[in-house]
mmCIF file of C-alpha atoms in Angstrom:
data_model
loop_
_atom_site.group_PDB
_atom_site.id
_atom_site.type_symbol
_atom_site.label_atom_id
_atom_site.label_comp_id
_atom_site.label_asym_id
_atom_site.label_seq_id
_atom_site.Cartn_x
_atom_site.Cartn_y
_atom_site.Cartn_z
ATOM 1 C CA MET A 1 -0.505 -29.553 11.710
ATOM 2 C CA GLY A 2 1.710 -32.105 13.038
ATOM 3 C CA VAL A 3 4.796 -29.787 13.621
ATOM 4 C CA CYS A 4 2.698 -27.661 15.853
ATOM 5 C CA LEU A 5 1.146 -30.612 17.902
ATOM 6 C CA GLN A 6 4.424 -31.463 18.673
ATOM 7 C CA VAL A 7 5.623 -28.144 19.521
ATOM 8 C CA VAL A 8 2.603 -28.335 21.912
ATOM 9 C CA TRP A 9 3.628 -31.548 23.312
ATOM 10 C CA VAL A 10 6.913 -30.611 24.029
ATOM 11 C CA VAL A 11 6.148 -27.124 25.611
ATOM 12 C CA THR A 12 3.326 -28.576 28.069
ATOM 13 C CA CYS A 13 5.983 -32.122 28.584
ATOM 14 C CA LEU A 14 8.707 -29.355 29.585
ATOM 15 C CA ALA A 15 6.262 -26.650 31.746
ATOM 16 C CA ALA A 16 4.606 -29.820 33.533
ATOM 17 C CA SER A 17 8.323 -31.272 34.793
ATOM 18 C CA LEU A 18 9.236 -27.399 35.476
ATOM 19 C CA LEU A 19 6.050 -25.908 36.795
ATOM 20 C CA GLY A 20 3.979 -28.072 37.690
ATOM 21 C CA LEU A 21 1.008 -30.126 36.589
ATOM 22 C CA ASP A 22 -1.505 -27.200 36.847
ATOM 23 C CA LEU A 23 0.854 -24.589 35.667
ATOM 24 C CA GLY A 24 2.101 -26.910 32.957
ATOM 25 C CA LEU A 25 -1.300 -27.866 31.766
ATOM 26 C CA ALA A 26 -2.112 -24.077 31.561
ATOM 27 C CA VAL A 27 1.199 -23.151 29.314
ATOM 28 C CA GLY A 28 0.209 -25.936 27.263
ATOM 29 C CA LEU A 29 -2.718 -24.885 26.598
ATOM 30 C CA GLY A 30 -1.872 -20.858 26.007
ATOM 31 C CA VAL A 31 0.360 -22.826 23.540
ATOM 32 C CA GLU A 32 -2.108 -24.272 21.491
ATOM 33 C CA LEU A 33 -4.109 -20.986 21.341
ATOM 34 C CA LEU A 34 -1.151 -19.159 19.676
ATOM 35 C CA THR A 35 -0.848 -22.549 17.716
ATOM 36 C CA VAL A 36 -4.210 -21.993 16.565
ATOM 37 C CA ILE A 37 -4.581 -18.281 15.969
ATOM 38 C CA PHE A 38 -0.903 -18.932 13.843
ATOM 39 C CA ARG A 39 -2.806 -21.428 11.320
ATOM 40 C CA THR A 40 -5.400 -19.426 10.880
ATOM 41 C CA GLN A 41 -3.784 -15.943 10.218
ATOM 42 C CA PHE A 42 -1.068 -17.574 8.178
ATOM 43 C CA PRO A 43 -2.280 -20.771 6.632
ATOM 44 C CA ARG A 44 -0.335 -23.271 4.392
ATOM 45 C CA CYS A 45 -1.818 -22.439 1.067
ATOM 46 C CA SER A 46 -1.016 -24.618 -1.886
ATOM 47 C CA LEU A 47 -1.262 -25.519 -5.260
ATOM 48 C CA LEU A 48 -2.910 -28.660 -5.890
ATOM 49 C CA ALA A 49 -1.665 -31.199 -8.681
ATOM 50 C CA ASN A 50 -2.864 -34.773 -9.910
ATOM 51 C CA ILE A 51 -0.493 -37.675 -8.751
ATOM 52 C CA GLN A 52 -0.121 -39.438 -12.169
ATOM 53 C CA GLY A 53 -1.944 -42.689 -12.340
ATOM 54 C CA THR A 54 -4.294 -41.808 -9.950
ATOM 55 C CA ASN A 55 -7.645 -39.305 -9.031
ATOM 56 C CA LEU A 56 -5.577 -37.793 -6.133
ATOM 57 C CA TYR A 57 -4.635 -33.991 -6.198
ATOM 58 C CA ARG A 58 -2.637 -32.849 -3.588
ATOM 59 C CA ASP A 59 0.296 -30.215 -2.768
ATOM 60 C CA ARG A 60 2.589 -30.190 -5.964
ATOM 61 C CA LYS A 61 5.634 -29.545 -3.629
ATOM 62 C CA ASP A 62 5.291 -32.930 -1.871
ATOM 63 C CA TYR A 63 5.352 -35.370 -4.781
ATOM 64 C CA MET A 64 7.916 -35.608 -7.690
ATOM 65 C CA HIS A 65 5.505 -37.166 -10.312
ATOM 66 C CA ILE A 66 2.598 -35.058 -10.793
ATOM 67 C CA TYR A 67 0.683 -33.766 -13.497
ATOM 68 C CA GLU A 68 -0.617 -29.911 -14.092
ATOM 69 C CA PRO A 69 -3.318 -29.096 -17.102
ATOM 70 C CA LYS A 70 -2.020 -26.549 -18.944
ATOM 71 C CA GLY A 71 -3.635 -23.249 -18.216
ATOM 72 C CA VAL A 72 -5.092 -24.381 -15.424
ATOM 73 C CA LYS A 73 -4.113 -23.766 -11.524
ATOM 74 C CA ILE A 74 -5.851 -25.239 -8.605
ATOM 75 C CA PHE A 75 -5.326 -23.198 -5.198
ATOM 76 C CA LYS A 76 -6.438 -24.328 -1.747
ATOM 77 C CA ILE A 77 -6.379 -22.843 1.534
ATOM 78 C CA PRO A 78 -6.738 -24.751 4.561
ATOM 79 C CA SER A 79 -8.726 -22.630 6.997
ATOM 80 C CA PRO A 80 -11.462 -20.021 7.513
ATOM 81 C CA ILE A 81 -11.247 -16.804 5.489
ATOM 82 C CA PHE A 82 -11.901 -13.770 7.559
ATOM 83 C CA PHE A 83 -10.538 -9.938 8.228
ATOM 84 C CA ALA A 84 -7.265 -11.114 10.036
ATOM 85 C CA ASN A 85 -5.709 -13.112 6.883
ATOM 86 C CA ILE A 86 -7.796 -12.215 3.707
ATOM 87 C CA GLU A 87 -4.767 -10.058 2.664
ATOM 88 C CA PHE A 88 -2.516 -13.125 3.299
ATOM 89 C CA PHE A 89 -4.849 -15.181 1.272
ATOM 90 C CA LYS A 90 -4.748 -12.542 -1.993
ATOM 91 C CA ASP A 91 -1.284 -12.378 -1.670
ATOM 92 C CA LYS A 92 -0.631 -16.132 -1.564
ATOM 93 C CA LEU A 93 -3.258 -16.388 -4.770
ATOM 94 C CA ARG A 94 -0.947 -14.027 -6.580
ATOM 95 C CA ASP A 95 2.192 -15.345 -6.059
ATOM 96 C CA ALA A 96 0.901 -18.996 -6.587
ATOM 97 C CA VAL A 97 -0.276 -17.984 -10.136
ATOM 98 C CA GLY A 98 2.892 -16.216 -10.653
ATOM 99 C CA PHE A 99 1.483 -12.624 -11.332
ATOM 100 C CA ASN A 100 -0.575 -9.743 -10.402
ATOM 101 C CA PRO A 101 -3.597 -9.615 -12.698
ATOM 102 C CA LEU A 102 -4.187 -6.045 -11.603
ATOM 103 C CA LYS A 103 -0.604 -5.065 -13.007
ATOM 104 C CA ILE A 104 -1.404 -7.074 -15.970
ATOM 105 C CA PHE A 105 -4.960 -5.396 -16.768
ATOM 106 C CA LYS A 106 -3.541 -1.951 -16.092
ATOM 107 C CA LYS A 107 -0.680 -2.902 -18.856
ATOM 108 C CA ARG A 108 -3.193 -3.896 -21.162
ATOM 109 C CA ASN A 109 -5.106 -0.828 -20.582
ATOM 110 C CA LYS A 110 -1.939 1.253 -20.965
ATOM 111 C CA ALA A 111 -1.267 -0.680 -24.333
ATOM 112 C CA LEU A 112 -4.625 -0.183 -25.438
ATOM 113 C CA LYS A 113 -4.772 3.632 -25.071
ATOM 114 C CA LYS A 114 -1.234 3.569 -27.101
ATOM 115 C CA VAL A 115 -2.698 2.003 -29.460
ATOM 116 C CA LYS A 116 -5.795 4.056 -30.290
ATOM 117 C CA LYS A 117 -3.321 7.098 -30.111
ATOM 118 C CA ILE A 118 -1.027 5.518 -33.162
ATOM 119 C CA LEU A 119 -4.606 4.994 -34.899
ATOM 120 C CA ARG A 120 -5.673 8.607 -34.309
ATOM 121 C CA LYS A 121 -2.069 9.655 -35.393
ATOM 122 C CA ASN A 122 -2.104 7.582 -38.521
ATOM 123 C CA ASN A 123 -6.135 8.669 -39.551
ATOM 124 C CA ASP A 124 -5.309 11.280 -41.762
ATOM 125 C CA ASN A 125 -8.407 10.495 -43.817
ATOM 126 C CA ILE A 126 -11.670 9.190 -42.799
ATOM 127 C CA ALA A 127 -14.086 8.503 -46.015
ATOM 128 C CA GLU A 128 -17.491 10.150 -46.205
ATOM 129 C CA ASN A 129 -19.568 6.916 -44.924
ATOM 130 C CA GLY A 130 -17.306 6.968 -41.325
ATOM 131 C CA LEU A 131 -15.168 4.399 -42.141
ATOM 132 C CA TRP A 132 -11.563 4.054 -41.535
ATOM 133 C CA ASP A 133 -9.300 4.874 -44.900
ATOM 134 C CA TRP A 134 -6.311 2.942 -45.086
ATOM 135 C CA SER A 135 -4.811 4.426 -48.091
ATOM 136 C CA ASN A 136 -2.631 6.617 -46.657
ATOM 137 C CA LYS A 137 -1.892 4.136 -43.646
ATOM 138 C CA THR A 138 1.767 3.302 -42.734
ATOM 139 C CA GLU A 139 2.999 -0.603 -43.762
ATOM 140 C CA GLU A 140 2.922 -1.311 -40.099
ATOM 141 C CA CYS A 141 -0.943 -0.045 -39.582
ATOM 142 C CA HIS A 142 -1.711 -1.997 -42.231
ATOM 143 C CA MET A 143 -0.256 -5.321 -41.097
ATOM 144 C CA TYR A 144 -2.121 -4.793 -37.868
ATOM 145 C CA SER A 145 -5.529 -3.333 -38.779
ATOM 146 C CA LYS A 146 -7.307 -6.413 -38.293
ATOM 147 C CA GLU A 147 -6.270 -6.899 -34.653
ATOM 148 C CA LEU A 148 -6.460 -3.481 -34.420
ATOM 149 C CA ASP A 149 -10.491 -3.378 -34.970
ATOM 150 C CA ASP A 150 -10.980 -5.984 -32.273
ATOM 151 C CA LEU A 151 -9.720 -3.820 -29.219
ATOM 152 C CA THR A 152 -12.982 -2.054 -28.294
ATOM 153 C CA ASP A 153 -12.356 -3.482 -24.699
ATOM 154 C CA VAL A 154 -9.123 -3.784 -22.930
ATOM 155 C CA SER A 155 -10.271 -7.422 -21.954
ATOM 156 C CA ARG A 156 -10.138 -8.762 -25.275
ATOM 157 C CA ILE A 157 -6.577 -7.767 -26.110
ATOM 158 C CA SER A 158 -4.527 -10.651 -27.449
ATOM 159 C CA SER A 159 -1.789 -11.482 -24.891
ATOM 160 C CA GLN A 160 0.200 -12.110 -28.103
ATOM 161 C CA LEU A 161 -0.433 -8.927 -30.116
ATOM 162 C CA GLU A 162 2.532 -6.701 -30.396
ATOM 163 C CA ILE A 163 1.961 -3.473 -31.965
ATOM 164 C CA SER A 164 5.367 -2.258 -32.270
ATOM 165 C CA ALA A 165 8.851 -2.441 -30.254
ATOM 166 C CA ASN A 166 7.574 0.278 -27.709
ATOM 167 C CA ILE A 167 3.735 -1.319 -27.531
ATOM 168 C CA SER A 168 3.430 -5.240 -26.038
ATOM 169 C CA VAL A 169 0.742 -6.945 -24.006
ATOM 170 C CA PRO A 170 1.810 -8.770 -21.101
ATOM 171 C CA ARG A 171 1.304 -12.681 -22.176
ATOM 172 C CA VAL A 172 -1.015 -14.551 -19.555
ATOM 173 C CA ASP A 173 -0.546 -18.274 -20.041
ATOM 174 C CA LEU A 174 -3.672 -18.723 -17.363
ATOM 175 C CA HIS A 175 -7.309 -19.440 -18.780
ATOM 176 C CA SER A 176 -8.849 -21.533 -15.465
ATOM 177 C CA LEU A 177 -8.360 -20.647 -11.876
ATOM 178 C CA ILE A 178 -9.801 -23.102 -9.320
ATOM 179 C CA LEU A 179 -10.351 -22.468 -5.644
ATOM 180 C CA ASP A 180 -10.229 -25.506 -3.272
ATOM 181 C CA PHE A 181 -12.897 -24.159 -0.383
ATOM 182 C CA SER A 182 -13.340 -27.767 1.146
ATOM 183 C CA ALA A 183 -11.360 -26.365 4.473
ATOM 184 C CA VAL A 184 -13.010 -23.314 4.475
ATOM 185 C CA SER A 185 -15.823 -23.524 7.189
ATOM 186 C CA PHE A 186 -16.690 -19.845 6.989
ATOM 187 C CA VAL A 187 -16.026 -16.442 5.189
ATOM 188 C CA ASP A 188 -16.881 -13.385 7.173
ATOM 189 C CA ILE A 189 -18.463 -10.092 5.334
ATOM 190 C CA SER A 190 -14.991 -8.154 5.117
ATOM 191 C CA ALA A 191 -13.280 -11.283 3.355
ATOM 192 C CA VAL A 192 -16.238 -11.751 0.673
ATOM 193 C CA LYS A 193 -15.670 -7.913 -0.063
ATOM 194 C CA GLY A 194 -12.323 -8.816 -0.271
ATOM 195 C CA LEU A 195 -12.416 -11.838 -2.270
ATOM 196 C CA LYS A 196 -14.722 -10.313 -4.811
ATOM 197 C CA MET A 197 -12.033 -7.793 -5.250
ATOM 198 C CA VAL A 198 -9.417 -10.349 -6.213
ATOM 199 C CA LEU A 199 -11.525 -12.553 -8.109
ATOM 200 C CA LYS A 200 -12.614 -9.302 -10.265
ATOM 201 C CA GLU A 201 -9.396 -8.788 -11.232
ATOM 202 C CA PHE A 202 -8.918 -12.115 -12.632
ATOM 203 C CA ILE A 203 -11.931 -12.127 -14.116
ATOM 204 C CA ASN A 204 -10.764 -8.528 -16.195
ATOM 205 C CA ILE A 205 -7.854 -10.519 -17.449
ATOM 206 C CA ASP A 206 -10.167 -13.528 -18.890
ATOM 207 C CA VAL A 207 -9.048 -16.052 -16.232
ATOM 208 C CA GLU A 208 -12.215 -17.993 -15.382
ATOM 209 C CA ILE A 209 -12.818 -18.581 -12.067
ATOM 210 C CA TYR A 210 -14.503 -21.648 -10.596
ATOM 211 C CA ILE A 211 -15.098 -22.317 -6.710
ATOM 212 C CA ILE A 212 -15.151 -26.144 -5.446
ATOM 213 C CA SER A 213 -16.332 -27.862 -2.295
ATOM 214 C CA CYS A 214 -17.961 -24.876 -1.105
ATOM 215 C CA ASP A 215 -20.289 -24.357 1.611
ATOM 216 C CA SER A 216 -23.755 -24.117 0.275
ATOM 217 C CA LYS A 217 -24.724 -21.608 3.236
ATOM 218 C CA PHE A 218 -21.597 -19.231 1.733
ATOM 219 C CA PRO A 219 -23.413 -15.844 0.661
ATOM 220 C CA GLU A 220 -23.146 -15.766 -3.161
#
């Protein structure tokens, strides 16, 4: 914001000197409006980290000695969220965590289908009581039988599970995502829909979402 104000002051000063006071002030006002639009459509989103030895959380890019809890990301957006910047917000959020949750979900779903295909292929016999008969299964299926029994839902696939050389589940080290909305003055309807969509993508891969400093008037 400081840079934007400096630009406004310099442009206003030059315009007033060259065009006169009235036109100079008009030009300065126009530049100020442009900077406001730019800051709201392309806000400086940041990941917050704890400054060691304090209770303060600031942009981690601005400090050297910081502490970040393992598996936790604190993401801050310093402007209202509305139809013009919701896509920018979602892109910045994915960049901040370092992965696309929707792609992770699709890869896990694909891995689950392959696992079930292996089970069907190797299940030559089914016991009369309806339980799997592993007596004729390969050694590989014996090794992973316990893990495979738990694969009833794609969201429960272990990120460290590797069924074979051709089937692997993407690893996700993030378990909690904190959204700092202290500077978000309002969220419009289209932004709410976009937020629900992107947050659901994280929830589908077992990432807990926490929204802090949120205005009580925001729609739930």
